[in-house]
Coordinates of C-alpha atoms in Angstrom, one line a residue:
Chain A
M1 CA -79.4 -26.1 33.0
N2 CA -76.6 -26.0 30.5
A3 CA -75.9 -25.2 26.9
R4 CA -77.6 -28.5 26.0
T5 CA -81.0 -27.0 26.8
L6 CA -80.7 -24.9 23.7
S7 CA -81.4 -27.7 21.4
P8 CA -84.4 -29.8 22.8
V9 CA -86.5 -26.7 23.0
A10 CA -85.6 -25.6 19.6
P11 CA -88.0 -25.9 16.7
S12 CA -88.8 -29.4 15.8
P13 CA -85.8 -31.0 13.9
K14 CA -85.8 -31.1 10.1
S15 CA -86.5 -34.2 8.2
S16 CA -83.4 -35.8 6.8
V17 CA -84.4 -34.9 3.3
R18 CA -84.7 -31.2 4.2
R19 CA -81.4 -31.4 6.1
W20 CA -79.3 -33.4 3.7
G21 CA -80.9 -32.3 0.4
P22 CA -79.2 -28.8 0.4
V23 CA -75.9 -30.3 1.6
T24 CA -75.8 -32.7 -1.3
A25 CA -76.9 -29.8 -3.8
G26 CA -74.1 -27.7 -2.3
V27 CA -71.5 -30.4 -2.8
V28 CA -72.6 -31.0 -6.5
I29 CA -72.6 -27.2 -7.2
W30 CA -69.2 -26.8 -5.5
W31 CA -67.7 -29.6 -7.5
S32 CA -68.9 -28.3 -10.8
L33 CA -67.7 -24.7 -10.1
Y34 CA -64.3 -26.1 -9.0
H35 CA -64.2 -28.3 -12.2
W36 CA -65.2 -25.6 -14.6
N37 CA -63.2 -22.8 -13.0
R38 CA -60.2 -22.8 -15.4
P39 CA -62.2 -23.3 -18.7
F40 CA -64.6 -20.7 -17.6
W41 CA -62.0 -17.9 -17.0
D42 CA -60.1 -18.9 -20.1
W43 CA -63.3 -18.3 -22.0
V44 CA -64.1 -14.9 -20.3
M45 CA -60.6 -13.5 -20.4
F46 CA -59.4 -14.8 -23.7
D47 CA -62.6 -15.1 -25.8
V48 CA -65.2 -12.6 -24.3
V49 CA -62.8 -9.8 -23.0
G50 CA -60.2 -10.5 -25.8
L51 CA -57.1 -10.5 -23.7
K52 CA -54.2 -12.3 -25.4
A53 CA -53.2 -15.6 -23.9
G54 CA -49.5 -15.5 -23.2
S55 CA -49.3 -11.7 -22.8
R56 CA -48.2 -10.2 -19.6
L57 CA -51.5 -8.4 -19.0
G58 CA -53.7 -11.2 -20.1
E59 CA -51.8 -13.8 -18.0
S60 CA -51.9 -11.6 -14.8
V61 CA -55.6 -10.7 -15.1
H62 CA -56.4 -14.4 -15.9
F63 CA -54.3 -15.5 -13.0
F64 CA -56.1 -13.1 -10.6
F65 CA -59.6 -14.1 -11.4
Y66 CA -58.8 -17.8 -11.8
D67 CA -56.9 -17.8 -8.4
V68 CA -59.4 -15.8 -6.4
S69 CA -62.3 -18.1 -7.4
K70 CA -60.2 -21.3 -6.9
I71 CA -59.1 -20.3 -3.4
A72 CA -62.5 -18.9 -2.5
L73 CA -64.0 -22.4 -3.5
L74 CA -61.4 -24.3 -1.7
L75 CA -61.8 -22.3 1.5
T76 CA -65.6 -22.6 1.3
G77 CA -65.5 -26.4 1.0
V78 CA -62.7 -27.1 3.5
I79 CA -63.9 -24.7 6.2
Y80 CA -67.3 -26.3 5.9
L81 CA -66.0 -29.8 6.3
V82 CA -63.5 -28.8 9.0
T83 CA -66.0 -27.1 11.1
I84 CA -68.4 -30.0 11.1
L85 CA -65.5 -32.3 12.1
R86 CA -64.3 -29.9 14.7
S87 CA -67.7 -29.6 16.2
F88 CA -67.0 -32.8 18.0
M89 CA -64.0 -31.3 19.8
S90 CA -63.7 -28.4 22.1
V91 CA -61.0 -26.7 24.2
E92 CA -62.7 -28.2 27.2
R93 CA -62.4 -31.6 26.0
T94 CA -58.7 -31.0 24.9
R95 CA -58.0 -29.7 28.5
A96 CA -59.5 -32.8 29.9
L97 CA -57.3 -35.0 27.6
L98 CA -54.1 -33.0 28.5
G99 CA -54.8 -32.8 32.3
G100 CA -52.1 -34.8 34.2
R101 CA -49.9 -35.3 31.1
R102 CA -46.3 -34.7 31.6
Q103 CA -43.7 -32.9 29.4
G104 CA -42.7 -35.0 26.5
L105 CA -45.7 -36.9 25.3
G106 CA -47.9 -34.2 26.6
N107 CA -46.3 -31.8 24.2
V108 CA -46.8 -34.2 21.3
A109 CA -50.5 -34.6 22.3
A110 CA -51.0 -30.8 22.8
A111 CA -49.4 -30.1 19.3
G112 CA -51.8 -32.6 17.7
L113 CA -54.8 -31.4 19.6
G114 CA -54.0 -27.8 18.7
V115 CA -54.5 -28.8 15.0
V116 CA -58.0 -30.4 15.6
T117 CA -59.5 -28.3 18.4
P118 CA -61.7 -25.4 17.3
F119 CA -60.0 -22.4 18.7
C120 CA -60.2 -18.6 18.1
S121 CA -57.1 -16.6 19.0
C122 CA -59.5 -14.2 20.8
S123 CA -59.8 -17.0 23.3
A124 CA -56.1 -17.5 23.7
V125 CA -56.0 -15.9 27.2
P126 CA -58.9 -17.6 28.9
V127 CA -57.6 -20.8 27.3
F128 CA -54.2 -20.1 28.7
I129 CA -55.4 -19.5 32.2
G130 CA -57.9 -22.4 32.0
F131 CA -55.1 -24.9 31.1
V132 CA -52.6 -23.7 33.4
A133 CA -55.0 -23.4 36.4
A134 CA -56.2 -26.9 35.8
G135 CA -52.7 -28.3 36.0
V136 CA -51.7 -28.6 32.4
P137 CA -47.9 -27.9 32.5
L138 CA -46.7 -24.6 31.0
G139 CA -44.8 -26.0 28.2
V140 CA -47.6 -28.4 27.2
T141 CA -50.0 -25.4 27.1
L142 CA -47.6 -23.5 24.9
S143 CA -47.3 -26.4 22.5
F144 CA -51.0 -26.2 22.0
L145 CA -50.9 -22.4 21.5
I146 CA -48.2 -22.7 18.9
A147 CA -49.7 -25.5 16.9
S148 CA -53.1 -24.0 16.8
P149 CA -52.5 -21.0 14.7
M150 CA -49.6 -22.5 12.7
I151 CA -51.6 -25.5 11.3
N152 CA -54.9 -23.8 10.7
E153 CA -57.4 -24.8 8.0
V154 CA -56.8 -21.7 5.9
A155 CA -53.2 -22.4 5.6
I156 CA -53.6 -26.0 4.9
V157 CA -56.2 -25.3 2.1
L158 CA -54.1 -22.7 0.4
L159 CA -50.8 -24.7 0.7
F160 CA -52.7 -27.7 -0.9
G161 CA -54.4 -25.6 -3.6
L162 CA -51.2 -23.8 -4.6
F163 CA -48.4 -26.2 -3.9
G164 CA -49.9 -29.7 -3.7
W165 CA -50.1 -32.3 -1.1
E166 CA -46.4 -33.1 -0.7
I167 CA -45.5 -29.7 0.5
T168 CA -48.6 -29.5 2.6
A169 CA -47.6 -32.8 4.4
L170 CA -44.2 -31.4 5.0
Y171 CA -45.6 -28.2 6.4
I172 CA -48.0 -30.0 8.7
G173 CA -45.2 -32.4 9.9
F174 CA -42.6 -29.7 10.5
G175 CA -45.3 -27.5 12.1
L176 CA -46.0 -30.3 14.6
V177 CA -42.4 -30.8 15.3
I178 CA -41.7 -27.2 16.0
A179 CA -44.8 -26.9 18.3
T180 CA -43.7 -29.9 20.2
V181 CA -40.0 -29.2 20.5
A182 CA -40.6 -25.5 21.2
G183 CA -43.1 -26.3 24.0
M184 CA -40.6 -28.8 25.4
V185 CA -37.7 -26.3 25.4
L186 CA -39.9 -23.7 27.0
G187 CA -41.1 -26.1 29.5
K188 CA -37.5 -27.2 30.5
L189 CA -36.5 -23.5 31.1
N190 CA -38.9 -23.4 34.0
L191 CA -40.4 -20.0 33.1
E192 CA -43.3 -20.2 35.6
R193 CA -41.9 -17.1 37.3
W194 CA -42.5 -15.1 34.2
V195 CA -46.2 -15.9 34.1
E196 CA -48.4 -13.4 35.7
P197 CA -49.0 -14.6 39.3
F198 CA -52.9 -14.4 39.1
V199 CA -52.8 -17.2 36.6
F200 CA -51.8 -19.7 39.2
E201 CA -54.3 -18.3 41.8
T202 CA -57.1 -18.7 39.6
K203 CA -59.7 -21.1 41.1
L204 CA -62.0 -23.0 38.9
R205 CA -65.4 -22.9 40.7
G206 CA -68.0 -23.1 38.0
K207 CA -69.2 -26.3 36.4
V208 CA -67.2 -26.7 33.1
V209 CA -69.4 -26.1 30.1
D210 CA -68.4 -28.0 27.0
P211 CA -69.8 -26.4 23.9
S212 CA -69.3 -29.5 21.8
R213 CA -71.8 -31.4 24.0
G214 CA -75.5 -31.9 22.8
L215 CA -75.1 -30.5 19.5
T216 CA -77.6 -31.8 16.8
W217 CA -76.7 -32.3 13.1
D218 CA -78.7 -29.2 12.2
D219 CA -76.5 -27.2 14.9
R220 CA -73.4 -28.6 13.2
L221 CA -74.3 -27.8 9.8
Q222 CA -75.5 -24.2 10.7
M223 CA -72.2 -23.7 12.6
A224 CA -70.3 -24.7 9.4
R225 CA -72.3 -22.3 7.3
E226 CA -71.7 -19.5 9.8
E227 CA -68.0 -20.4 10.0
V228 CA -67.7 -20.2 6.2
V229 CA -69.2 -16.8 6.1
S230 CA -67.3 -15.4 8.9
I231 CA -63.9 -16.6 7.8
L232 CA -64.5 -15.5 4.2
R233 CA -65.5 -12.0 5.5
K234 CA -62.4 -11.9 7.5
V235 CA -59.9 -13.0 4.9
W236 CA -61.3 -11.5 1.6
P237 CA -59.3 -8.2 1.7
F238 CA -56.1 -10.1 2.5
L239 CA -56.8 -12.7 -0.2
L240 CA -57.5 -10.0 -2.9
V241 CA -54.4 -8.1 -2.0
G242 CA -52.2 -11.1 -1.8
I243 CA -53.4 -12.6 -5.1
G244 CA -53.3 -9.1 -6.7
I245 CA -49.6 -8.8 -5.8
G246 CA -49.0 -12.3 -6.7
A247 CA -50.6 -11.7 -10.2
A248 CA -48.4 -8.6 -10.7
I249 CA -45.2 -10.6 -9.8
H250 CA -46.3 -13.4 -12.1
G251 CA -46.7 -11.0 -15.0
W252 CA -43.9 -8.6 -14.5
A253 CA -41.2 -9.9 -12.3
P254 CA -38.4 -11.4 -14.5
E255 CA -38.2 -15.1 -14.6
D256 CA -35.9 -16.7 -12.1
W257 CA -35.2 -13.3 -10.5
F258 CA -35.1 -14.9 -7.0
A259 CA -33.1 -17.9 -8.3
N260 CA -30.4 -15.5 -9.3
H261 CA -30.7 -13.1 -6.4
A262 CA -32.1 -14.9 -3.3
T263 CA -30.6 -18.2 -2.8
G264 CA -28.0 -17.3 -0.4
W265 CA -28.1 -18.7 3.3
W266 CA -29.4 -15.3 4.4
G267 CA -32.7 -15.8 2.6
V268 CA -34.2 -17.8 5.5
P269 CA -33.4 -15.4 8.3
L270 CA -34.4 -12.5 6.2
A271 CA -37.8 -14.3 5.5
V272 CA -38.3 -14.8 9.3
G273 CA -37.3 -11.2 10.2
V274 CA -39.8 -9.8 7.6
G275 CA -42.5 -12.4 8.4
V276 CA -42.7 -12.2 12.2
P277 CA -43.7 -8.5 12.5
L278 CA -45.9 -8.7 9.3
Y279 CA -49.5 -9.1 10.3
S280 CA -51.6 -10.9 7.8
N281 CA -53.1 -14.3 7.5
A282 CA -52.4 -17.3 5.5
A283 CA -54.9 -16.1 2.8
G284 CA -52.9 -13.0 2.2
V285 CA -49.5 -14.5 2.4
L286 CA -49.8 -17.8 0.3
P287 CA -50.7 -16.4 -3.0
L288 CA -47.8 -13.9 -2.6
V289 CA -45.3 -16.7 -1.7
E290 CA -46.6 -18.9 -4.4
A291 CA -45.7 -16.2 -6.9
L292 CA -42.3 -15.7 -5.3
H293 CA -41.6 -19.4 -5.4
D294 CA -42.7 -19.4 -9.1
K295 CA -39.9 -16.8 -9.8
G296 CA -37.3 -19.1 -8.1
L297 CA -37.4 -18.4 -4.3
P298 CA -36.4 -21.6 -2.7
M299 CA -39.0 -23.7 -1.0
G300 CA -37.5 -23.6 2.5
T301 CA -37.4 -19.8 2.4
V302 CA -41.0 -19.7 1.3
L303 CA -42.2 -22.0 4.1
A304 CA -40.2 -20.1 6.8
F305 CA -41.8 -16.8 5.6
M306 CA -45.3 -18.4 5.7
M307 CA -44.7 -20.0 9.1
S308 CA -43.4 -16.9 10.7
V309 CA -46.3 -14.7 9.4
V310 CA -48.9 -17.3 10.4
A311 CA -47.6 -18.7 13.8
L312 CA -46.3 -15.5 15.3
S313 CA -48.7 -12.5 15.1
V314 CA -48.3 -9.2 17.0
P315 CA -52.0 -9.0 18.0
E316 CA -51.9 -12.5 19.6
M317 CA -48.6 -11.5 21.5
V318 CA -50.4 -8.3 22.8
L319 CA -53.3 -10.5 24.0
L320 CA -50.9 -12.9 25.7
R321 CA -49.3 -10.1 27.4
R322 CA -52.1 -10.1 29.9
V323 CA -50.9 -13.4 31.2
L324 CA -47.3 -13.6 30.2
M325 CA -44.5 -11.2 31.2
P326 CA -42.6 -9.6 28.3
K327 CA -39.5 -11.8 29.0
L328 CA -41.5 -15.0 28.4
I329 CA -43.1 -13.6 25.2
A330 CA -39.7 -12.7 23.9
T331 CA -38.4 -16.1 24.8
Y332 CA -41.5 -17.7 23.2
V333 CA -41.0 -15.7 20.0
G334 CA -37.2 -16.5 20.0
V335 CA -37.7 -20.2 20.5
V336 CA -40.5 -20.5 17.8
A337 CA -38.6 -18.4 15.3
T338 CA -35.5 -20.5 15.8
G339 CA -37.5 -23.6 15.0
I340 CA -38.9 -22.0 11.9
L341 CA -35.4 -20.9 10.9
L342 CA -34.0 -24.4 11.3
T343 CA -37.0 -25.8 9.2
G344 CA -36.3 -23.3 6.5
F345 CA -32.7 -24.2 6.3
L346 CA -33.5 -28.0 6.3
F347 CA -35.9 -27.6 3.5
N348 CA -33.5 -25.6 1.4
A349 CA -30.9 -28.1 1.8
I350 CA -33.2 -31.2 1.0
L351 CA -35.7 -29.9 -1.5
Chain B
M1 CA -82.7 -12.1 37.5
N2 CA -78.9 -11.6 37.1
I3 CA -77.2 -11.8 33.7
N4 CA -73.4 -11.8 33.1
I5 CA -71.9 -11.7 29.7
L6 CA -68.3 -13.2 29.8
G7 CA -65.8 -12.1 27.2
S8 CA -62.7 -10.1 26.8
G9 CA -64.0 -7.4 24.4
C10 CA -63.9 -9.5 21.2
V11 CA -66.3 -8.8 18.3
N12 CA -68.5 -11.8 19.3
C13 CA -68.7 -10.7 22.9
K14 CA -70.2 -7.4 21.9
N15 CA -72.5 -9.3 19.6
L16 CA -73.7 -11.5 22.4
E17 CA -74.4 -8.6 24.5
K18 CA -76.4 -7.0 21.6
V19 CA -78.4 -10.2 21.1
T20 CA -79.0 -10.6 24.8
L21 CA -80.3 -7.1 25.1
A22 CA -82.4 -7.4 22.1
A23 CA -84.0 -10.6 23.6
M24 CA -84.6 -8.9 26.9
A25 CA -86.2 -5.8 25.1
E26 CA -88.4 -8.2 23.1
L27 CA -89.5 -10.0 26.3
G28 CA -89.9 -6.7 28.3
L29 CA -87.6 -8.2 30.8
V30 CA -85.7 -6.1 33.3
A31 CA -82.4 -7.6 34.8
D32 CA -79.0 -6.5 35.8
V33 CA -76.6 -7.1 32.9
E34 CA -73.1 -7.1 33.9
K35 CA -70.1 -7.6 31.6
V36 CA -67.2 -9.6 32.8
T37 CA -64.0 -8.9 31.0
D38 CA -61.3 -10.0 33.4
P39 CA -59.9 -13.3 32.0
G40 CA -59.2 -14.7 35.4
E41 CA -62.7 -14.2 36.4
I42 CA -64.1 -15.6 33.2
V43 CA -62.1 -18.8 33.6
S44 CA -63.2 -19.1 37.2
W45 CA -66.8 -19.7 35.8
G46 CA -65.4 -22.8 34.1
V47 CA -65.5 -21.0 30.9
M48 CA -62.6 -21.1 28.2
S49 CA -64.6 -20.6 24.9
T50 CA -65.7 -17.0 25.0
P51 CA -68.2 -15.4 24.7
A52 CA -70.3 -16.9 27.4
L53 CA -73.7 -16.1 28.8
V54 CA -74.5 -16.6 32.6
I55 CA -77.9 -16.4 33.9
D56 CA -78.4 -16.5 37.7
D57 CA -75.0 -17.8 38.3
E58 CA -75.3 -20.6 35.7
V59 CA -73.4 -20.7 32.3
V60 CA -76.0 -21.4 29.7
V61 CA -74.1 -20.5 26.5
A62 CA -70.3 -20.8 26.0
G63 CA -68.4 -20.3 22.8
K64 CA -70.9 -19.0 20.5
V65 CA -73.5 -16.2 19.7
P66 CA -77.0 -17.8 19.7
A67 CA -80.0 -16.2 17.8
V68 CA -82.3 -13.8 19.5
A69 CA -84.9 -16.6 19.6
D70 CA -82.6 -19.0 21.4
I71 CA -81.8 -16.4 24.1
K72 CA -85.5 -15.6 24.6
R73 CA -86.1 -19.3 25.1
L74 CA -83.4 -19.5 27.6
L75 CA -84.6 -16.5 29.4
T76 CA -88.3 -17.6 29.7
S77 CA -87.5 -21.3 30.5
R78 CA -86.1 -20.3 34.0

C-alpha cells in the first residue's frame, strides 16, 4: 500500500464539466479583476473618497490599494498555475535525477531542478540528508538548496508585476548562475568533514514514496487551491507592511534621493549586509525595493538586496544547523553572499 | 496497529497528528501513535517530503496533510 491508494478509493471522480467549469469561471473572474484593477481604484479613491490625484496623500493611498490588489491577484494566479505544474515533480524524483551526477553538470541540473521542484524550507533537513545519503554530492545538493528559495514563485511574480519581464529574466538567470557556481565552489572545497557525521551513516531502508505519483486532476486542482490559501495566509502581513512602507516612500521621500545619495560602490555591500540578517519574504521586500528603485536606487543594489533577503534566511540556517557544522554554514553564507555581491556590482555597471 | 507520524515539528506535522487522532477517534480505534522527529530516522523511512504517516511500518502518506476522511479510509482499508 502506498500514497496512491488515497485516490482510487476516494469518492467517484467529478465529471469534467464539474471539474473544469469552476476553473474556467475562475480564470475569467481573475482576468476581469486584473484588467479593471486600476480604473476601479482610480474611481474609488479619486471620485468616491475624493482624494486629489497627484497629491501626496492621494497618490500614496491609491498606490497602496492598487498595489495590494494587483499583487494579491498575481500571487493567486501564478501560485495556482505553478502548483499544478509542480505537482508533476517531487524532491524524490529530483533526487533520482541527480543521483550519480558529478560536480559541474550536476550543479547546473540541481539549480534548475531547485526552481521547478515543489519544496518547503521546513523539509530542508530531510531533503539534505536524503540527497547526501543517496550519494548526491554535497556541492550538488547545496546548489539545489540555494536555487530553491532564491528563485521561488512569489519572488518571480512580484518581480514581474513590479519590474517587468526583462528584470525578472535577469534575476532568474543570475540566480541560477549563483546557485550553480556557489555549489561548485563549495563542492571543490571538500567540506564533507563539516557535515554532521550521522548524515553519511543514514541508511535508506524504506521504500521511497513519491508524492507526485498517482495524483488525479482533482487532487492537483485541490492542491493548487490549498497552496494559494496557505501562501496568501503566510505572506499577507509582509505584503501589507512592505507595500505600506513602499507607499509612504512613494509619497514622501524626495524624488531622486537615492540617485543623489546612494550610487557609490558601497551601496551593494550595504544592501547585502542589511539583507542577509533581515528576515522577510519576497512579498514584503519587493514592494519596498520597488519604491526605493523608483527614488533612484540603482537596479544592481535593488536586486542584491532582494536576493540576500530571500536566498539567505536565518530560520533556514538554524534548521540546517542540525546537519551542517557552523563552519560550513558560515562558508555557505559567505560564498552565496559573494555571488550576490558580484551580481549587484555587475548589474550596477551594465544597467 | 502501529502508527508513526514523521516530521520535525513543522506546522503541517502537528496538523497531520491532529487529523490522524481525529480520524482514530471517529473510528473508535486504539493504536500506538509515535511521533518521529529525528531527521535521520525520517529519511531512513525513505521519506523526504514531510509530514508523513506510517501505518504498520508502511509509509502511506508523504508530503501532505490529507483530510480526516482520507485517513479514515487508509486506517480501515488495512
